[in-house]
Amino acid sequence: MGAMSGPYVIRGAVSLPEAELMWRFSRSSGPGGQHVNTSDTQVELRFDLAATESLPEVWKARALERLAGRLADGVVAVRASEHRSQWRNRETAAVRLAALLAEATAPPPKARVKRRVPRGINERRLREKKQRGDTKRGRSGRDW
């Protein structure tokens, strides 16, 4: 098997540390013909988020907080079994883990600054509401 096409970049200069990735292979479900019962194509990739030294502390804290529901003892796991070849499943799993970590370590969005609603817009809204009410009032046949 050839080398992986990594390094899988999380963001900026930070990428997945190859040494800290734990791979596990098992038989995949689904179609595969005669090949299916003999090859371990399903890939489970595990990464110890709590113990890693390769992520900046701020990112690590952010990721631990955001991925709390997905972690088992500080370890995040990603599974891939859609391809028939183990190599392609390894690629998929690594890309998925990198994307997951990129999302989990992203800085929080800037707080929205409240602005006043311009008077003209507010007046137009109220005028349109009034018109609508008049239209609806005109539909009821109680004045006949």
Tab-separated table of N, CA, C and O in Angstrom, residues 124-139:
chain	number	residue	atom	x	y	z
A	124	ARG	N	-43.188	52.439	7.186
A	124	ARG	CA	-43.705	51.713	6.028
A	124	ARG	C	-44.323	50.381	6.472
A	124	ARG	O	-45.403	50.006	6.011
A	125	ARG	N	-43.657	49.692	7.392
A	125	ARG	CA	-44.166	48.412	7.888
A	125	ARG	C	-45.532	48.606	8.544
A	125	ARG	O	-46.477	47.859	8.276
A	126	LEU	N	-45.637	49.633	9.385
A	126	LEU	CA	-46.902	49.886	10.078
A	126	LEU	C	-48.009	50.264	9.090
A	126	LEU	O	-49.157	49.836	9.223
A	127	ARG	N	-47.635	51.053	8.067
A	127	ARG	CA	-48.609	51.467	7.056
A	127	ARG	C	-49.128	50.237	6.294
A	127	ARG	O	-50.333	50.103	6.060
A	128	GLU	N	-48.214	49.329	5.925
A	128	GLU	CA	-48.609	48.126	5.193
A	128	GLU	C	-49.489	47.225	6.054
A	128	GLU	O	-50.428	46.614	5.559
A	129	LYS	N	-49.184	47.158	7.352
A	129	LYS	CA	-50.010	46.356	8.264
A	129	LYS	C	-51.429	46.920	8.315
A	129	LYS	O	-52.411	46.181	8.315
A	130	LYS	N	-51.513	48.233	8.378
A	130	LYS	CA	-52.810	48.913	8.447
A	130	LYS	C	-53.621	48.602	7.175
A	130	LYS	O	-54.796	48.241	7.248
A	131	GLN	N	-52.951	48.732	6.009
A	131	GLN	CA	-53.620	48.470	4.731
A	131	GLN	C	-54.152	47.041	4.685
A	131	GLN	O	-55.270	46.797	4.264
A	132	ARG	N	-53.317	46.130	5.139
A	132	ARG	CA	-53.681	44.712	5.123
A	132	ARG	C	-54.920	44.482	5.993
A	132	ARG	O	-55.851	43.771	5.618
A	133	GLY	N	-54.907	45.104	7.167
A	133	GLY	CA	-56.042	44.980	8.080
A	133	GLY	C	-57.319	45.528	7.453
A	133	GLY	O	-58.397	44.934	7.569
A	134	ASP	N	-57.193	46.688	6.755
A	134	ASP	CA	-58.355	47.290	6.102
A	134	ASP	C	-58.907	46.363	5.020
A	134	ASP	O	-60.121	46.201	4.888
A	135	THR	N	-57.982	45.772	4.234
A	135	THR	CA	-58.383	44.844	3.177
A	135	THR	C	-59.182	43.699	3.786
A	135	THR	O	-60.243	43.331	3.296
A	136	LYS	N	-58.659	43.133	4.891
A	136	LYS	CA	-59.315	41.985	5.507
A	136	LYS	C	-60.655	42.401	6.110
A	136	LYS	O	-61.628	41.644	6.064
A	137	ARG	N	-60.699	43.599	6.685
A	137	ARG	CA	-61.943	44.072	7.276
A	137	ARG	C	-63.001	44.216	6.190
A	137	ARG	O	-64.176	43.938	6.411
A	138	GLY	N	-62.573	44.646	5.006
A	138	GLY	CA	-63.484	44.830	3.895
A	138	GLY	C	-64.083	43.520	3.396
A	138	GLY	O	-65.102	43.515	2.714
A	139	ARG	N	-63.455	42.406	3.712
A	139	ARG	CA	-63.937	41.112	3.240
A	139	ARG	C	-65.115	40.595	4.056
A	139	ARG	O	-65.885	39.771	3.579
